[in-house]
Amino acid sequence: MTKLRCDRTILRVERRSITKDSSLIVYDADRIVEPDYRLFEPEYWRQQGGLAGAAIGRGSAWFLETPFGSAVLRECLRGGFPARINRDRYFFTGWDKTRPVAEFRILEQLSGEGLPVPEPLAALARRRGLFYTGSLLTRKISGALPLADLMVEKSERPRLWRRTGRCIRRFHDRGVVHADLNARNILVDLEDRIFLIDFDRARIAPGREDAYQRNMQRLKRSFQKLWPRAIAGRMQPCWEDLMAGYRDGGTA
């Protein structure tokens, strides 16, 4: 049992794990009563009528309706050139170092501290000889869409861009280094609240200003790549608003 502080509320997360058949499942026992490998199989949820949709990108994601609420199931997959050689296998060096388990634990820590991230539900690492595959199950953020899909709609909303910058600054002030900060890994909900997702390979490294700046450079490159041509002239003002919020800090 771990206790994590979130502003004025103590979040009680009963984390448990089971190891069977060269596999490990780490899960939130307050929400998942009977952990099973089937929880990580899209076909199982399809048969149960709980498969609500999918978003296929670098990491395949399925949207689920489950007995423990709306959830997102994501496989650990490589992107780019490495994916041509090996899409889903990683070298095994210990359970704690597997990517889904590490991501579960950093999400557990950050959500417990009140940072806007998906709440972790369960992680699976399945060993196969020298390698392993993995999946992560998180709570779905209701009504949220990627910032990349809202650029046209939100391009005249300077407060939103400043709020986005302030949100990112909160993570950097906490020492969080996101491994792939881009406009698709920033979500905006129906109330214009900002969340960060996809903490695969993220780490907590206080004081690493060089790493935080690389985060921001990567984010700007994603803006340049994804920004709609129809509103090309709005990109720089929106980016400047975002950076103004980042410099100001505060809460998002």
Coordinates of C-alpha atoms in Angstrom, one line a residue:
M1 CA 0.0 0.0 0.0
T2 CA 1.4 3.4 -0.9
K3 CA 0.1 6.8 0.1
L4 CA 0.5 9.7 -2.3
R5 CA -0.3 13.4 -1.5
C6 CA -2.4 15.3 -4.0
D7 CA -2.8 18.9 -2.8
R8 CA -5.1 18.5 0.2
T9 CA -6.2 15.0 -0.5
I10 CA -4.4 11.8 0.3
L11 CA -4.8 9.3 -2.6
R12 CA -4.6 5.7 -1.4
V13 CA -3.3 3.5 -4.2
E14 CA -3.2 -0.1 -3.4
R15 CA -0.6 -1.4 -5.9
R16 CA -0.3 -5.1 -6.2
S17 CA 1.5 -7.4 -8.7
I18 CA 1.3 -11.0 -9.8
T19 CA 3.9 -13.0 -11.6
K20 CA 2.9 -16.1 -13.6
D21 CA 4.2 -17.8 -16.8
S22 CA 7.2 -15.5 -17.2
S23 CA 4.9 -12.4 -17.0
L24 CA 4.3 -9.6 -14.5
I25 CA 1.1 -7.6 -14.0
V26 CA 1.2 -4.5 -11.8
Y27 CA -2.2 -3.1 -11.1
D28 CA -4.3 -0.8 -8.9
A29 CA -6.2 -3.2 -6.6
D30 CA -8.6 -0.5 -5.6
R31 CA -10.1 -0.6 -9.1
I32 CA -9.2 -4.0 -10.6
V33 CA -10.4 -6.9 -8.5
E34 CA -9.3 -9.8 -10.7
P35 CA -6.3 -9.0 -12.9
D36 CA -5.9 -11.2 -15.9
Y37 CA -3.9 -11.2 -19.1
R38 CA -7.1 -10.8 -21.1
L39 CA -7.4 -7.2 -19.8
F40 CA -4.5 -6.4 -22.2
E41 CA -6.1 -8.1 -25.3
P42 CA -8.2 -5.9 -27.6
E43 CA -10.0 -9.0 -28.9
Y44 CA -11.2 -9.8 -25.4
W45 CA -12.8 -6.4 -25.0
R46 CA -14.3 -6.7 -28.5
Q47 CA -16.0 -9.9 -27.4
Q48 CA -17.2 -8.2 -24.3
G49 CA -18.6 -5.3 -26.2
G50 CA -16.2 -2.9 -24.5
L51 CA -14.0 -1.9 -27.5
A52 CA -15.1 1.7 -28.2
G53 CA -12.4 2.7 -30.8
A54 CA -8.8 2.8 -31.6
A55 CA -6.0 5.3 -32.5
I56 CA -3.2 3.7 -34.4
G57 CA 0.1 5.6 -34.4
R58 CA 3.6 4.9 -33.0
G59 CA 2.0 3.1 -30.1
S60 CA -1.3 1.4 -30.9
A61 CA -4.1 2.5 -28.5
W62 CA -7.5 1.2 -27.9
F63 CA -10.4 3.0 -26.2
L64 CA -12.3 0.7 -23.8
E65 CA -15.4 0.7 -21.7
T66 CA -14.7 -1.5 -18.7
P67 CA -16.3 -2.4 -15.4
F68 CA -13.7 -0.1 -13.8
G69 CA -14.5 2.9 -16.1
S70 CA -13.4 4.3 -19.5
A71 CA -9.8 3.3 -20.2
V72 CA -7.0 3.4 -22.8
L73 CA -5.0 0.3 -23.6
R74 CA -1.6 0.9 -25.3
E75 CA 1.0 -1.4 -26.5
C76 CA 4.7 -0.6 -26.1
L77 CA 5.8 -0.2 -29.7
R78 CA 8.8 1.3 -31.4
G79 CA 8.5 3.9 -34.1
G80 CA 10.7 5.1 -36.9
F81 CA 13.6 3.1 -38.3
P82 CA 14.0 0.7 -35.3
A83 CA 10.4 -0.5 -35.9
R84 CA 11.4 -1.9 -39.3
I85 CA 13.7 -4.4 -37.4
N86 CA 11.8 -5.0 -34.2
R87 CA 8.4 -3.5 -33.6
D88 CA 7.4 -4.7 -30.1
R89 CA 10.3 -6.6 -28.4
Y90 CA 12.7 -5.1 -25.8
F91 CA 15.7 -6.6 -24.2
F92 CA 14.9 -7.9 -20.7
T93 CA 17.1 -6.6 -17.8
G94 CA 14.7 -7.0 -14.9
W95 CA 11.0 -6.5 -14.2
D96 CA 11.4 -3.0 -12.7
K97 CA 13.1 -1.8 -15.8
T98 CA 10.5 -3.0 -18.2
R99 CA 8.9 0.0 -20.0
P100 CA 5.2 -0.6 -19.0
V101 CA 6.0 -1.1 -15.3
A102 CA 8.3 1.9 -15.2
E103 CA 5.6 4.0 -16.9
F104 CA 2.9 2.7 -14.5
R105 CA 5.0 3.8 -11.5
I106 CA 5.9 7.3 -12.8
L107 CA 2.2 7.9 -13.6
E108 CA 1.3 6.6 -10.1
Q109 CA 3.7 9.1 -8.6
L110 CA 2.7 12.1 -10.7
S111 CA -1.0 11.6 -10.6
G112 CA -0.7 11.1 -6.8
E113 CA 1.0 14.5 -6.6
G114 CA -1.8 16.1 -8.5
L115 CA -0.1 16.6 -11.9
P116 CA -2.4 16.3 -14.9
V117 CA -1.6 12.8 -16.3
P118 CA -3.7 9.7 -16.9
E119 CA -4.2 7.6 -13.9
P120 CA -2.5 4.2 -14.2
L121 CA -4.7 1.1 -13.9
A122 CA -2.5 -1.9 -14.9
A123 CA 0.8 -2.8 -16.7
L124 CA 1.8 -6.1 -18.2
A125 CA 5.3 -7.2 -19.1
R126 CA 5.6 -10.6 -20.7
R127 CA 9.0 -12.2 -21.0
R128 CA 10.0 -14.3 -24.0
G129 CA 13.5 -15.6 -23.6
L130 CA 15.9 -12.6 -23.7
F131 CA 13.2 -10.2 -24.6
Y132 CA 9.8 -8.9 -23.4
T133 CA 6.7 -7.3 -24.7
G134 CA 4.4 -5.0 -22.8
S135 CA 1.2 -3.1 -22.5
L136 CA -0.2 -0.3 -20.3
L137 CA -3.8 0.3 -19.2
T138 CA -4.7 3.8 -18.0
R139 CA -7.9 5.7 -17.2
K140 CA -9.3 7.7 -20.1
I141 CA -9.3 11.5 -19.7
S142 CA -13.0 12.3 -20.4
G143 CA -13.7 14.5 -23.4
A144 CA -10.0 15.2 -24.1
L145 CA -8.5 15.5 -27.6
P146 CA -4.9 16.0 -28.8
L147 CA -3.8 19.6 -29.1
A148 CA -2.6 18.7 -32.6
D149 CA -6.3 18.1 -33.6
L150 CA -7.5 21.4 -32.1
M151 CA -5.0 23.8 -33.7
V152 CA -7.5 25.5 -36.0
E153 CA -10.3 25.6 -33.4
K154 CA -8.0 27.0 -30.6
S155 CA -5.7 29.2 -32.7
E156 CA -7.5 32.4 -31.5
R157 CA -7.4 31.4 -27.8
P158 CA -4.3 32.9 -26.3
R159 CA -5.3 31.9 -22.8
L160 CA -5.3 28.3 -23.8
W161 CA -1.8 28.5 -25.2
R162 CA -0.5 30.3 -22.1
R163 CA -2.2 27.6 -20.0
T164 CA -0.4 24.9 -22.0
G165 CA 2.9 26.6 -21.4
R166 CA 2.2 26.8 -17.6
C167 CA 1.2 23.1 -17.6
I168 CA 4.5 22.1 -19.1
R169 CA 6.4 24.3 -16.7
R170 CA 4.7 22.5 -13.8
F171 CA 6.2 19.2 -15.0
H172 CA 9.7 20.8 -15.5
D173 CA 9.5 22.4 -12.0
R174 CA 8.9 18.9 -10.7
G175 CA 11.9 17.6 -12.6
V176 CA 10.0 15.6 -15.1
V177 CA 11.7 15.0 -18.4
H178 CA 9.2 13.8 -21.1
A179 CA 10.8 11.6 -23.7
D180 CA 8.5 12.6 -26.5
L181 CA 6.8 16.0 -25.9
N182 CA 4.8 16.8 -29.0
A183 CA 1.5 18.3 -29.9
R184 CA -0.2 14.8 -29.9
N185 CA 0.9 14.0 -26.4
I186 CA -0.8 17.2 -25.0
L187 CA -4.5 16.7 -24.4
V188 CA -7.2 19.4 -24.0
D189 CA -10.5 18.5 -22.3
L190 CA -13.9 20.2 -22.7
E191 CA -13.0 22.8 -20.1
D192 CA -9.7 23.6 -21.7
R193 CA -7.8 21.8 -19.0
I194 CA -4.4 20.6 -20.2
F195 CA -3.0 17.1 -19.7
L196 CA 0.3 15.4 -20.7
I197 CA 0.2 11.7 -21.8
D198 CA 2.7 9.0 -23.0
F199 CA 5.3 8.8 -20.2
D200 CA 7.1 5.9 -21.8
R201 CA 10.8 6.4 -21.0
A202 CA 10.1 9.6 -19.0
R203 CA 12.2 10.3 -16.0
I204 CA 12.5 12.6 -13.0
A205 CA 15.7 14.6 -13.2
P206 CA 15.5 17.8 -11.1
G207 CA 17.6 20.7 -12.3
R208 CA 18.2 19.3 -15.8
E209 CA 17.6 22.6 -17.7
D210 CA 19.3 21.2 -20.8
A211 CA 16.8 18.4 -20.9
Y212 CA 13.8 20.7 -20.4
Q213 CA 15.0 22.9 -23.2
R214 CA 15.3 19.9 -25.5
N215 CA 11.7 19.1 -24.6
M216 CA 10.6 22.5 -25.7
Q217 CA 12.6 22.3 -28.9
R218 CA 11.0 19.0 -29.7
L219 CA 7.6 20.4 -29.0
K220 CA 8.3 23.3 -31.4
R221 CA 9.4 21.0 -34.1
S222 CA 6.1 19.1 -33.8
F223 CA 4.2 22.4 -34.2
Q224 CA 6.1 23.1 -37.3
K225 CA 5.3 19.7 -38.7
L226 CA 1.7 19.5 -37.7
W227 CA 0.5 23.1 -37.9
P228 CA -2.3 23.5 -40.5
R229 CA -1.3 25.5 -43.6
A230 CA -4.7 27.2 -43.6
I231 CA -3.7 29.2 -40.5
A232 CA 0.1 29.3 -41.0
G233 CA 0.3 32.9 -39.8
R234 CA -1.1 31.9 -36.4
M235 CA 1.6 29.5 -35.4
Q236 CA 4.2 32.0 -34.2
P237 CA 1.7 34.0 -32.0
C238 CA 0.4 30.8 -30.5
W239 CA 3.9 29.6 -29.8
E240 CA 4.8 32.9 -28.2
D241 CA 1.8 32.7 -26.0
L242 CA 2.7 29.2 -25.0
M243 CA 6.3 30.3 -24.1
A244 CA 5.0 33.3 -22.2
G245 CA 2.9 30.9 -20.0
Y246 CA 5.9 28.6 -19.6
R247 CA 8.1 31.5 -18.4
D248 CA 5.4 32.7 -16.0
G249 CA 5.0 29.2 -14.5
G250 CA 2.1 28.7 -12.1
T251 CA -0.8 26.3 -12.4
A252 CA -2.6 25.2 -15.6

